[in-house]
Structure formats: C-alpha cells, structure tokens
Coordinates of C-alpha atoms in Angstrom, one line a residue:
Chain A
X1 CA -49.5 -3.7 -18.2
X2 CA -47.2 -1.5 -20.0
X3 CA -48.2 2.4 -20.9
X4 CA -48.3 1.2 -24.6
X5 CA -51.3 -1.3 -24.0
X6 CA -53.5 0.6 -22.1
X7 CA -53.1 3.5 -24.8
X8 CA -53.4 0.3 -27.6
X9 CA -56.7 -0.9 -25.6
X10 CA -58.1 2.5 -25.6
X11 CA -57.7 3.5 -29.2
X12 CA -59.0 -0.5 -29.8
X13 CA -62.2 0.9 -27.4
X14 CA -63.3 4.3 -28.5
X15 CA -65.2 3.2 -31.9
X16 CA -67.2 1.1 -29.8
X17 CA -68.0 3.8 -27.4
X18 CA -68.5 6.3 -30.0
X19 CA -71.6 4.1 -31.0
X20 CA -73.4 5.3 -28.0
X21 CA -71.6 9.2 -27.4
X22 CA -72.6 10.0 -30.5
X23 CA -76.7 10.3 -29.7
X24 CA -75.3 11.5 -26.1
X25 CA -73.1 14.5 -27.4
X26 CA -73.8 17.9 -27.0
X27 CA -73.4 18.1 -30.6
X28 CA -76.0 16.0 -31.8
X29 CA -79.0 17.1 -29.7
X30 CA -77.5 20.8 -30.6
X31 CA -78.2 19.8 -34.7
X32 CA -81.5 17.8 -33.5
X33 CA -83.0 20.5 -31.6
X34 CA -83.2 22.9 -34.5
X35 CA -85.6 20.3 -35.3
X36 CA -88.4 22.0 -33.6
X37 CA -88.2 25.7 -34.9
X38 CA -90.3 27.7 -33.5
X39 CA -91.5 25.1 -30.4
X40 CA -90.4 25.9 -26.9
X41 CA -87.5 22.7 -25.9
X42 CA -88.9 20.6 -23.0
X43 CA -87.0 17.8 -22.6
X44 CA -84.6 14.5 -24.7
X45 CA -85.8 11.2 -24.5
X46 CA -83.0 9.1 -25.1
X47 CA -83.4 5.5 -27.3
X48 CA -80.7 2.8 -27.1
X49 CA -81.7 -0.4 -28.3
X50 CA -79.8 -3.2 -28.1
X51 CA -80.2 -7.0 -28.8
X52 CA -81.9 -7.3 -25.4
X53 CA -84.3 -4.1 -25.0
X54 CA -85.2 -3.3 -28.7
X55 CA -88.7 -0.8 -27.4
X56 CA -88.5 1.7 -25.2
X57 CA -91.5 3.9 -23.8
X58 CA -91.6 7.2 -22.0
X59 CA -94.7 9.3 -20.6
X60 CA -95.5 13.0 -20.6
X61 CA -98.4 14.7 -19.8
X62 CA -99.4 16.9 -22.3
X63 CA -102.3 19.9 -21.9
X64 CA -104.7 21.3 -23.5
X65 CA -105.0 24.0 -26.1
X66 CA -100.5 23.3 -27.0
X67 CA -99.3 22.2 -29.7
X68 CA -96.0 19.7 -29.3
X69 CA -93.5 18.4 -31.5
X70 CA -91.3 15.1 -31.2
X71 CA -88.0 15.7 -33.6
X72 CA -86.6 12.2 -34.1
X73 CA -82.7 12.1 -34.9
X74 CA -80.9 8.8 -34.9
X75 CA -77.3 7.8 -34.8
X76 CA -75.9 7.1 -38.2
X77 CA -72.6 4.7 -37.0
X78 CA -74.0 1.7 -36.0
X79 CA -77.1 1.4 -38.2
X80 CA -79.1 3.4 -41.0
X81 CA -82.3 2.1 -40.2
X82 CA -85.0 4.5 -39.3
X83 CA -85.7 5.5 -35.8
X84 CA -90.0 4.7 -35.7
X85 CA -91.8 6.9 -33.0
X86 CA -95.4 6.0 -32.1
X87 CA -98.0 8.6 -29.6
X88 CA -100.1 6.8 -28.0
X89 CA -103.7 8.3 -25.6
X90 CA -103.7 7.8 -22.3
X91 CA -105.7 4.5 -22.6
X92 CA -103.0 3.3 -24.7
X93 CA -104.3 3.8 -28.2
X94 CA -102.1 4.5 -31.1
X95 CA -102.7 8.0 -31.8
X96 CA -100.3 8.1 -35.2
X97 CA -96.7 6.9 -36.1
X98 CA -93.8 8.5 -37.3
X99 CA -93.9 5.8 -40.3
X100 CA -96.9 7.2 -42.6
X101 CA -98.2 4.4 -43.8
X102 CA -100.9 5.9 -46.5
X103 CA -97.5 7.2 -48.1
X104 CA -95.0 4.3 -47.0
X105 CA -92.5 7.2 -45.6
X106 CA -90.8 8.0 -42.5
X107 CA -90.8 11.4 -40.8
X108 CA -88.7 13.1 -38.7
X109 CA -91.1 15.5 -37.3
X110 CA -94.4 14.6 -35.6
X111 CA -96.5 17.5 -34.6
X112 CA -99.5 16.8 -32.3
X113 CA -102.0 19.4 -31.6
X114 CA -103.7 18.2 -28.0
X115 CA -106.9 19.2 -26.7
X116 CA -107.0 16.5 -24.1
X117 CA -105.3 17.1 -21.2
X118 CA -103.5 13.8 -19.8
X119 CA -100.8 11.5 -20.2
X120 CA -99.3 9.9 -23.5
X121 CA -96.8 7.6 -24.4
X122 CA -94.1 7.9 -26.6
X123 CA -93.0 4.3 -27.9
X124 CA -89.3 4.3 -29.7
X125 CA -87.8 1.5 -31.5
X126 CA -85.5 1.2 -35.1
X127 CA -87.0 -0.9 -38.1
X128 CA -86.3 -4.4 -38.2
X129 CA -85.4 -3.8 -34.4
X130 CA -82.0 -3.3 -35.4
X131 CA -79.7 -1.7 -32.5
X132 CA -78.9 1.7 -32.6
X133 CA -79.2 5.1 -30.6
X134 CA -81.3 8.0 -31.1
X135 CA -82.7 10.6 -29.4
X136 CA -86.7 12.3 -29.4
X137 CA -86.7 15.9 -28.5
X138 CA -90.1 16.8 -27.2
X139 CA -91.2 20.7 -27.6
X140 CA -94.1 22.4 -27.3
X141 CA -95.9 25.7 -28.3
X142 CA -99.6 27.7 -27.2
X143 CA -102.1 26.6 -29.7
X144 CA -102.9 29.3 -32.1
Chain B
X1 CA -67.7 -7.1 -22.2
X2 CA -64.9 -4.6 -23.5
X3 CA -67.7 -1.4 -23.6
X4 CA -68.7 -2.5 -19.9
X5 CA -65.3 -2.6 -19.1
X6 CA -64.5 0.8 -20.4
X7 CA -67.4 2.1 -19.1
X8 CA -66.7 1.3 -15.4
X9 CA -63.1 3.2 -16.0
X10 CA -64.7 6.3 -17.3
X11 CA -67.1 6.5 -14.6
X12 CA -64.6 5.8 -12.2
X13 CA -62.4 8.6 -13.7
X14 CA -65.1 11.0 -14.0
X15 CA -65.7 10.7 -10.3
X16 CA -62.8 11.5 -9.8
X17 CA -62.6 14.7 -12.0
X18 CA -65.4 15.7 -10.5
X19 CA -65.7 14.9 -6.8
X20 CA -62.1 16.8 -6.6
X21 CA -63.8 20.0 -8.3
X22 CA -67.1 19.8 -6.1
X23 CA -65.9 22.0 -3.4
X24 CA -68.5 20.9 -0.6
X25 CA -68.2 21.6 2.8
X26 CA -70.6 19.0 3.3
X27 CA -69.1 15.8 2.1
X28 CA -69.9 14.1 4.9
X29 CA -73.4 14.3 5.2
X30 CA -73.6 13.6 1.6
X31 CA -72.3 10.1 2.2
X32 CA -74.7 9.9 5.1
X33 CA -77.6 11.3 3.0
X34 CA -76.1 8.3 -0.1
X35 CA -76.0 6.0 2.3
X36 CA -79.2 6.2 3.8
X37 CA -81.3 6.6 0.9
X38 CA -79.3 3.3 -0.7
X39 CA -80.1 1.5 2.0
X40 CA -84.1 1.5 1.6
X41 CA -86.2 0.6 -1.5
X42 CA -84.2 2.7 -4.0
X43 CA -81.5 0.3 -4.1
X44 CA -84.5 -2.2 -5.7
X45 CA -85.8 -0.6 -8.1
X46 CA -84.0 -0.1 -11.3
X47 CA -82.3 3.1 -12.9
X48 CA -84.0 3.2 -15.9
X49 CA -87.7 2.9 -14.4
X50 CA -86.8 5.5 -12.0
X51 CA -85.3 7.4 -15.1
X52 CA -88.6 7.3 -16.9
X53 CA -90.6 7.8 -13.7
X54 CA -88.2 11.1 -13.9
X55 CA -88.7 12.0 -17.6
X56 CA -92.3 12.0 -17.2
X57 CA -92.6 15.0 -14.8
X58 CA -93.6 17.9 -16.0
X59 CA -90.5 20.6 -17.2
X60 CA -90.2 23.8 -15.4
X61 CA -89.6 26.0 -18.4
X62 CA -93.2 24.5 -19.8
X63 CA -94.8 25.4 -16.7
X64 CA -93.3 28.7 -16.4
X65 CA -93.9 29.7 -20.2
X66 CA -98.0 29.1 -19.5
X67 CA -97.7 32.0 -16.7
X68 CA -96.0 34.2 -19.4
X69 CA -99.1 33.0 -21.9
X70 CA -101.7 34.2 -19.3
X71 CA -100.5 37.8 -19.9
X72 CA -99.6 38.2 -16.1
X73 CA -97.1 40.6 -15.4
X74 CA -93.3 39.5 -13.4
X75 CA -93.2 39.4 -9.6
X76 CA -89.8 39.5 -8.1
X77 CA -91.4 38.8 -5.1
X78 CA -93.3 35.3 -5.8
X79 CA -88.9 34.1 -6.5
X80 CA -87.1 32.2 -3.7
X81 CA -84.7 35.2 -2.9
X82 CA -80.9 34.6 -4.0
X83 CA -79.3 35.2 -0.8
X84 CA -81.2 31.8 0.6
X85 CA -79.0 29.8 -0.6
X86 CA -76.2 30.0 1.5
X87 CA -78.1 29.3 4.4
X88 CA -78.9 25.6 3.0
X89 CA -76.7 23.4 4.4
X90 CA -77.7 19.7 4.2
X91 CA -77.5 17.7 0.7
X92 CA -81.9 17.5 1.0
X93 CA -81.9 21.2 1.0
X94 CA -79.6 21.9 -1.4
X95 CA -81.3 19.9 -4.1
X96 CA -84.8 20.7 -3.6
X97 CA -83.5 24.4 -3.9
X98 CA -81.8 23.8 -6.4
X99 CA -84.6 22.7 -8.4
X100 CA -86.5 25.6 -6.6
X101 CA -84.1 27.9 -8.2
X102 CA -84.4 26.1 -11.3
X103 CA -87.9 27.0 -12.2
X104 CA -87.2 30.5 -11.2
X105 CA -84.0 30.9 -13.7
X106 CA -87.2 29.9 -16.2
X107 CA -89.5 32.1 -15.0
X108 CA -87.0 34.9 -14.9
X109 CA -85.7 33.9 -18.3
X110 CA -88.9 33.6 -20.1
X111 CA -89.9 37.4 -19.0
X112 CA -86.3 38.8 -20.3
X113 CA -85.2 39.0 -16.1
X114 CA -82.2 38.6 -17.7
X115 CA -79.8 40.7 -14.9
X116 CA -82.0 39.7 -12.0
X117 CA -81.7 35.9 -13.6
X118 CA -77.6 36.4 -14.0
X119 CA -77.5 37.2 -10.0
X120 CA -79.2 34.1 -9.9
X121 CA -76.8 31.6 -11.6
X122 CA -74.2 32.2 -8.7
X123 CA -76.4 31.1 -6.5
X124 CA -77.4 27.8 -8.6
X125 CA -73.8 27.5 -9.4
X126 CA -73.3 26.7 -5.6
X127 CA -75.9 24.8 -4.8
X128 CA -74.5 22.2 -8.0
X129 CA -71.4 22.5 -7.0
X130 CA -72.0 21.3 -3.5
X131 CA -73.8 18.7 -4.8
X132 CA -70.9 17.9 -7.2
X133 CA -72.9 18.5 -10.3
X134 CA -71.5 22.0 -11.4
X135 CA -69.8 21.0 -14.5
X136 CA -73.2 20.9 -16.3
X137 CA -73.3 24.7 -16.2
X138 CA -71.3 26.3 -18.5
X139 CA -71.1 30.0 -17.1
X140 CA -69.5 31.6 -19.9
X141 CA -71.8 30.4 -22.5
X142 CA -74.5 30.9 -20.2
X143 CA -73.4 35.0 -18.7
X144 CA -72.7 35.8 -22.5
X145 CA -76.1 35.0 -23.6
X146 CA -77.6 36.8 -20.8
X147 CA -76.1 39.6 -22.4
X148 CA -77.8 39.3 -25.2
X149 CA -81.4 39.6 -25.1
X150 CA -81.5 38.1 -29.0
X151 CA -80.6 34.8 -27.1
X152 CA -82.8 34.3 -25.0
X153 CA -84.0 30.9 -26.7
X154 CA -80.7 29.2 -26.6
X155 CA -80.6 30.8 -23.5
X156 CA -83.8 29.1 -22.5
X157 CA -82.4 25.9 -24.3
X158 CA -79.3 25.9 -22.7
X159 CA -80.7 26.2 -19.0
X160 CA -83.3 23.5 -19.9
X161 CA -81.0 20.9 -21.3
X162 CA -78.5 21.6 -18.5
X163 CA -80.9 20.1 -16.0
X164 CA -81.9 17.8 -18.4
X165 CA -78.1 16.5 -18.8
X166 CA -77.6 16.5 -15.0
X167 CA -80.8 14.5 -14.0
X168 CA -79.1 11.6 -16.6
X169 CA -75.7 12.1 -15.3
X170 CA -77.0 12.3 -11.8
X171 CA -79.5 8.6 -12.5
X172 CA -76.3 7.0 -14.2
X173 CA -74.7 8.1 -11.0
X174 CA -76.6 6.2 -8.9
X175 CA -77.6 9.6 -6.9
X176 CA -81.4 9.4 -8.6
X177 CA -82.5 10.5 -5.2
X178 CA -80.8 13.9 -6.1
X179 CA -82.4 14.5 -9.1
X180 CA -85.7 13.5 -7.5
X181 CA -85.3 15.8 -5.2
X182 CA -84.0 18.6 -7.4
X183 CA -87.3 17.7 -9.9
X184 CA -89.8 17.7 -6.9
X185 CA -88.5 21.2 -6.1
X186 CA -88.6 22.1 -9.2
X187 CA -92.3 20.9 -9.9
X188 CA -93.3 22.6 -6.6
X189 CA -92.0 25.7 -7.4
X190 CA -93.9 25.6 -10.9
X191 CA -97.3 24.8 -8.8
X192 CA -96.3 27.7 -6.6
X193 CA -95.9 30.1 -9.2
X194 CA -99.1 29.1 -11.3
X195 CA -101.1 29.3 -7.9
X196 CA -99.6 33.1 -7.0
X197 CA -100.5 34.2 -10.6
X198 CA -103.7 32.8 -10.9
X199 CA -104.7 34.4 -7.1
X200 CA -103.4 37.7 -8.8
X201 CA -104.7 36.8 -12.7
X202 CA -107.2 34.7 -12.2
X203 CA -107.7 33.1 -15.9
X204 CA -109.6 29.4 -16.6
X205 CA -106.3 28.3 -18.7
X206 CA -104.1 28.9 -15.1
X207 CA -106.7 27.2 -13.4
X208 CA -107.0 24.4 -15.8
X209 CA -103.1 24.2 -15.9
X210 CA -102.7 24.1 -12.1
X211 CA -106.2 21.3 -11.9
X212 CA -103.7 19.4 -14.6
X213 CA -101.4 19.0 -12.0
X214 CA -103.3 15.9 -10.8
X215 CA -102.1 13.7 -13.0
X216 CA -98.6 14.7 -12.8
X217 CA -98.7 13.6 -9.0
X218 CA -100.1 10.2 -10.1
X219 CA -96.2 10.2 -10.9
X220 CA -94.8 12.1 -8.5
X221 CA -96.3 9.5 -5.8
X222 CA -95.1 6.7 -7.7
X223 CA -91.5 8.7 -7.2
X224 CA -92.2 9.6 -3.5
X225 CA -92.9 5.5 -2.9
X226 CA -89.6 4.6 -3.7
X227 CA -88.2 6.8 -1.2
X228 CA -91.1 6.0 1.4
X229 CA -89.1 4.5 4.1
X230 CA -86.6 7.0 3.8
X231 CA -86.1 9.2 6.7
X232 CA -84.9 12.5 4.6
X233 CA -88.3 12.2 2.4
X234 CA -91.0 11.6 5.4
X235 CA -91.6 15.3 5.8
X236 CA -91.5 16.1 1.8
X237 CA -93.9 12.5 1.4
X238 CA -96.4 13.8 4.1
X239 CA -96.6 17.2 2.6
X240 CA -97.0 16.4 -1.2
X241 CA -99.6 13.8 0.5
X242 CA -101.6 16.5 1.6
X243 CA -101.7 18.6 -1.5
X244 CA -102.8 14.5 -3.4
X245 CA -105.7 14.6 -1.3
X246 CA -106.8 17.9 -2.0
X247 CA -106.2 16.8 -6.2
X248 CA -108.4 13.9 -5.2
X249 CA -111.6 16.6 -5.3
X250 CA -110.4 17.4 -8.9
X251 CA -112.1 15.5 -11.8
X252 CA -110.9 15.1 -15.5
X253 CA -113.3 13.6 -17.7
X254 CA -113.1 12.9 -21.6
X255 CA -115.1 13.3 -24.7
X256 CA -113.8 11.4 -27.2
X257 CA -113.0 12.2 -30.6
X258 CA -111.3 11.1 -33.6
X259 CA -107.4 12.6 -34.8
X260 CA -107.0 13.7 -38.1
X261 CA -103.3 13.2 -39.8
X262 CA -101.9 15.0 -42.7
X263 CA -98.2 15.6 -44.1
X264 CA -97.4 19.2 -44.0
X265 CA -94.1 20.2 -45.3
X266 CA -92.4 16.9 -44.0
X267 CA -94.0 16.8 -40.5
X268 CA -96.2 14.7 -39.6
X269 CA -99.4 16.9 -38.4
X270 CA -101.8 15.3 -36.1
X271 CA -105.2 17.5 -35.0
X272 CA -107.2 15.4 -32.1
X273 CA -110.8 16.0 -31.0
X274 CA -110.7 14.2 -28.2
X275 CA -111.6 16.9 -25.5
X276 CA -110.7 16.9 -21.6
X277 CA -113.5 18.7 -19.3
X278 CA -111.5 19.6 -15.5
X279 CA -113.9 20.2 -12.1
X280 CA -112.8 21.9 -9.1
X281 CA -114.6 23.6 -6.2
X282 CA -114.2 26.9 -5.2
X283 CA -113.3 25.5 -1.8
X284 CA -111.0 22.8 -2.9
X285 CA -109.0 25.4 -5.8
X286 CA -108.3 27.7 -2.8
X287 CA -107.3 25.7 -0.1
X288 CA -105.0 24.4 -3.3
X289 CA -103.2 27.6 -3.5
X290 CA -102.5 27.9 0.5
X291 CA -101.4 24.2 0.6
X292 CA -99.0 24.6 -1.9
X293 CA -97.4 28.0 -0.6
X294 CA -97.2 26.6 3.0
X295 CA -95.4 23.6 1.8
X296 CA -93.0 25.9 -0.6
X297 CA -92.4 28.1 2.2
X298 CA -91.3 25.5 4.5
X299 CA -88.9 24.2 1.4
X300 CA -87.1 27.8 0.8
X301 CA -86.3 28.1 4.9
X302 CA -83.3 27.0 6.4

C-alpha cells in the first residue's frame, strides 16, 4: 500500500472514531463534571450503545446520611436523542428517572438524597434506543 | 468492520508508545504475572462484566472524605510511608501499592497534605510506570495544583479521574487483573484508614461506614472468584476471606419508605425514607479493626 492510502484510509476513518472519542475525551468529562458543583467527583460511568447492546447497568453502593448526584452528558455527533438514566433500590425498584414524566422533560441532573445504605443501580440507555455515547458522572456530598 | 479495524491499529500503536516509555526493570515477570493470570478463569469471563464488577467498588476519595467529615485530625503515621516503594519488586506488589498509595494521595489531599502528598506522586509515578501505566499522570498539571491550595478540587478531581482513566485503559488492555489489584489495594487501604480513625475517633457514622463495608465485599468476592485459581491472588483471596467472615456477624436491615421527587432548579431532586439499621458486636467490630491492619501490613512489606 502506498503512503498516500494509508493517510487517505485514515482521514476516511477518524469521523467514525470520533463518534466514540468524543464521550471518551478529557474534554468532555472536563465540561460534564462541572455538572455536579458543589458534589465531591467519584467516578464516570461510561454508555455506548449500539444496535446490539442498547441498555447498560452499573452498581454503586451508596451510604447513608450523603447526598449524590448523577450528571448526564451525551455525545452530540452521532445522535440528539436524550441520554435517559434510571436509579433503581437494591431490590431492583425504580427509584425515579431522569425523564420526568409528571412534566414530560428530561434532566440532566439527578440528585438522590440516600438514607439507606446499600447497593443501587444505575440503568443508561438513549430514547428510541438510538446509538450513541454518553457518559454519567456520579458525585456525592455529606447530607446537610 | 473499518472502526474494528482501526481500533486494533491504535491499540497496537499505543502499545507501543507506551510499553517503550514504561521503564520496568521487571518486564519479565510481568509477562509471567500476564501470563499466568490469562491462563485461569479471567480469560472467560468478559471485559465489560469485569469492568462493571470494577466500577462498583467503592472510590477511595469517597472513603477518605467520610474520615475528614468525622472531624478527626491527619495522621502521617496511619500512610504507607513513601520510601516503601522501591522495595516492591514484583508486578502483584506494585499494583496493590499502588492503589495503597492511591487512597493515601486522597487522604493526604482531602486534609490540604499538599507538600507531604507532592513527595508522594514520585513514588506513585514509579509504581505506574513500572506497570506501564504512567501516562495517565500528568505531573505538571498535577505539581502546579499542589501549589495552589485554591485547587485543591481539581486537584482532588484530577487524581480521581486519573485512576479512573487508567482502570479503563488498563480493562481495555486486557491487564483487568492490574486494576483489580490496584482497586483491592485501594479499598483496603480505605478500610484501614476508617478502622485507625474510628479506634482513635470513635463516631457511629465511622462505624456505620466501615459496617457498610459488607456489601462492598459481596463485590469484591465476586472479583476475587475470577482470579480464584490464580496462584498470585491465593494469599490476597484467603486474607480478604477472613475479614468476609468476620462481615458475616454484621447485619443491615431495612425499613422501608416511600421517595419523594421534585424539580429544583433543573435537577431532578429525589428525598427517600427508606431507612437502613447496621448491627455489630463489640467483639466482631474490634477483631474488624486488627484483621484489616494485619492484612494491610502484610500488603505494604516487601
């Protein structure tokens, strides 16, 4: 293969890769993170969804007596559709969504005050399971 | 096809970037240590399980701000001291002290230890270097916020994520047994600090904090299995074994309640009622605390 075609292959490549480095970037979880204010940063939960894995589900165990945050970003190159973030209890019940449904609008912030001790889930998919990336920054901060 | 394809060159190049920046005078039993941890179970279960088995542990820098919460003072002495690392040799040591040293840069951090936490980064420096995972610390950025006292979120933000980053680079890597290790050192360390301050500071949030621990190593044993027929984790599995059995005595029981949501300023606020009630022994809590130091002990030695 001459230079000229792997240099023409790469430049034909990069949008595609782009997709995905832009919710990996040290740029966009810089922007996202000032998300959570005055919370304490813990830890990224990354989303990539793709015609195959459209759901993805994390654990943390959160304790009593904090208060956490989840700020929700998603990538804006592939798809506009909204990044939905659900909290589930430790026995798997939905605890509240990042789509409000009483007002029919999505948030980017989703504050949970805990007083339970234990483990919760963090489900992460896009409307219409449409593939994109995103990412869910989880902080935290001592209840008041 | 074309992604994959790209994919496989950029890892392939990044390897190379890196492994000829790594420094080690340990390559070889690196490629032992690879080898024989992808010859057992790991190799079967997949990266992203083991990614979210990995994600789920809890983060040094939260442990390490509920000690600053509980008003106790800094002790120098409860930190794995700097010079130690030199003296770790093998790949096993070097990550589970490097996650040791982890949670101390947080503790350090979070109590403004900024010049005792700059001496420190050298050492952690090393350790990822050896390991072949130094680019993920920026010294620069990092020594200049040091400097600055005003920083010391970003600071905080910037150690945090660093680790973060690596564990992901390190599970895409195939080397998930490195950031295991470096995460179980790290978790260790965070038990052995809350245990230390609560012997000195005895409060019911550090007791409740380090009883909480229990179902964190309902995780960490689901981690530990993957590795179980794995020479270089026998002693680690046995140990962390002995400390489950003890968490065994603990119990966490529920009263349930009902959460509230409201919309405040944009975020989604959610207030839950559901209360958790933790028992533990007198007996049980403080042959806890000795457990866990023995073990940590053994883990900063040679």
């Amino acid at each position: 293969m001459k230079p000229y075609t792997y240099i023409l292959t790469i430049a034909l490549l990069l949008p595609f890769v782009s997709i995905q480095a832009q919710c990996e970037s040290d740029a966009f979880l810089d922007n996202c993170v000032e998300l959570i204010d005055n919370y304490t940063y813990v830890k990224v939960f990354n989303v990539n969804t793709d015609k195959k894995t459209t759901k993805v589900e994390y654990s943390s165990v959160f304790s009593k007596d904090h208060e956490y945050i989840l700020a929700i970003c998603s990538g804006t190159q592939k798809s506009n559709k909204k990044l939905i973030v659900n909290l589930y209890d430790r026995n798997r019940q939905l605890i509240s969504s990042s789509y409000y449904k009483p007002k029919n609008m999505h948030v980017q912030k989703v504050g949970y005050k805990c007083s339970a001790t234990g483990v919760y889930y963090i489900e992460a998919y896009f409307e219409d399971n449409a593939e994109n990336c995103g990412i869910i920054i989880l902080g935290f901060k001592k209840s008041q | 096809m074309k992604i994959r394809l790209l994919g496989i060159v950029c890892i392939a190049l990044s390897t190379l970037v890196f492994s000829s920046c790594g420094g080690s005078s340990n390559d070889e039993e690196s490629i032992l240590f690879d080898s024989l941890v992808n010859t057992n179970k790991t190799a079967k279960v997949p990266p992203e399980v083991l990614q979210k088995i990995l994600k789920s542990l809890p983060s040094p820098v939260e442990m390490t701000s509920i000690i600053h919460q509980s008003k106790a003072k800094f002790n120098k002495d409860l930190l794995n001291p700097r010079e130690n690392f030199s003296d770790y040799t093998s790949s096993y040591k070097k990550a589970v002290n490097l996650g040791i040293y982890g949670t101390d840069l947080g503790y350090m951090n979070i109590y403004e230890e900024t010049i005792l936490s700059m001496t420190y980064l050298d050492a952690i420096k090393s350790l990822a270097n050896d390991l072949k995972i130094g680019h993920f610390f920026n010294m620069d950025v990092i020594g200049r916020m040091v400097s600055n006292k005003n920083n010391i979120d970003s600071l905080m933000y910037i150690s945090t994520s660093s680790f973060d980053k690596m564990s992901t680079y390190l599970n895409d890597q195939n080397r998930a047994h490195i950031s295991s290790l470096i995460l179980l050192g790290g978790w260790i360390e965070g038990l052995y600090l809350y245990t230390q301050t609560a012997k000195a500071y005895p409060t019911q949030q550090l007791k409740d904090r380090i009883c909480e621990q229990k179902i964190a190593l309902n995780d960490i044993m689901v981690l530990l299995s993957v590795y179980e027929n794995n020479p270089t984790f026998k002693e680690l599995i046995t140990d962390i074994t002995t400390i489950k059995k003890l968490y065994d005595n603990v119990t966490i029981s529920y009263k349930p309640g009902e959460p509230k949501v409201e919309i405040v300023d944009g975020m989604l606020q959610i207030i839950d009622s559901t209360e958790s009630v933790i028992e533990i022994s007198d007996e049980t809590y403080n042959s806890l605390i000795s457990e866990v130091a023995i073990i940590r002990n053994k883990l900063i030695q040679k």
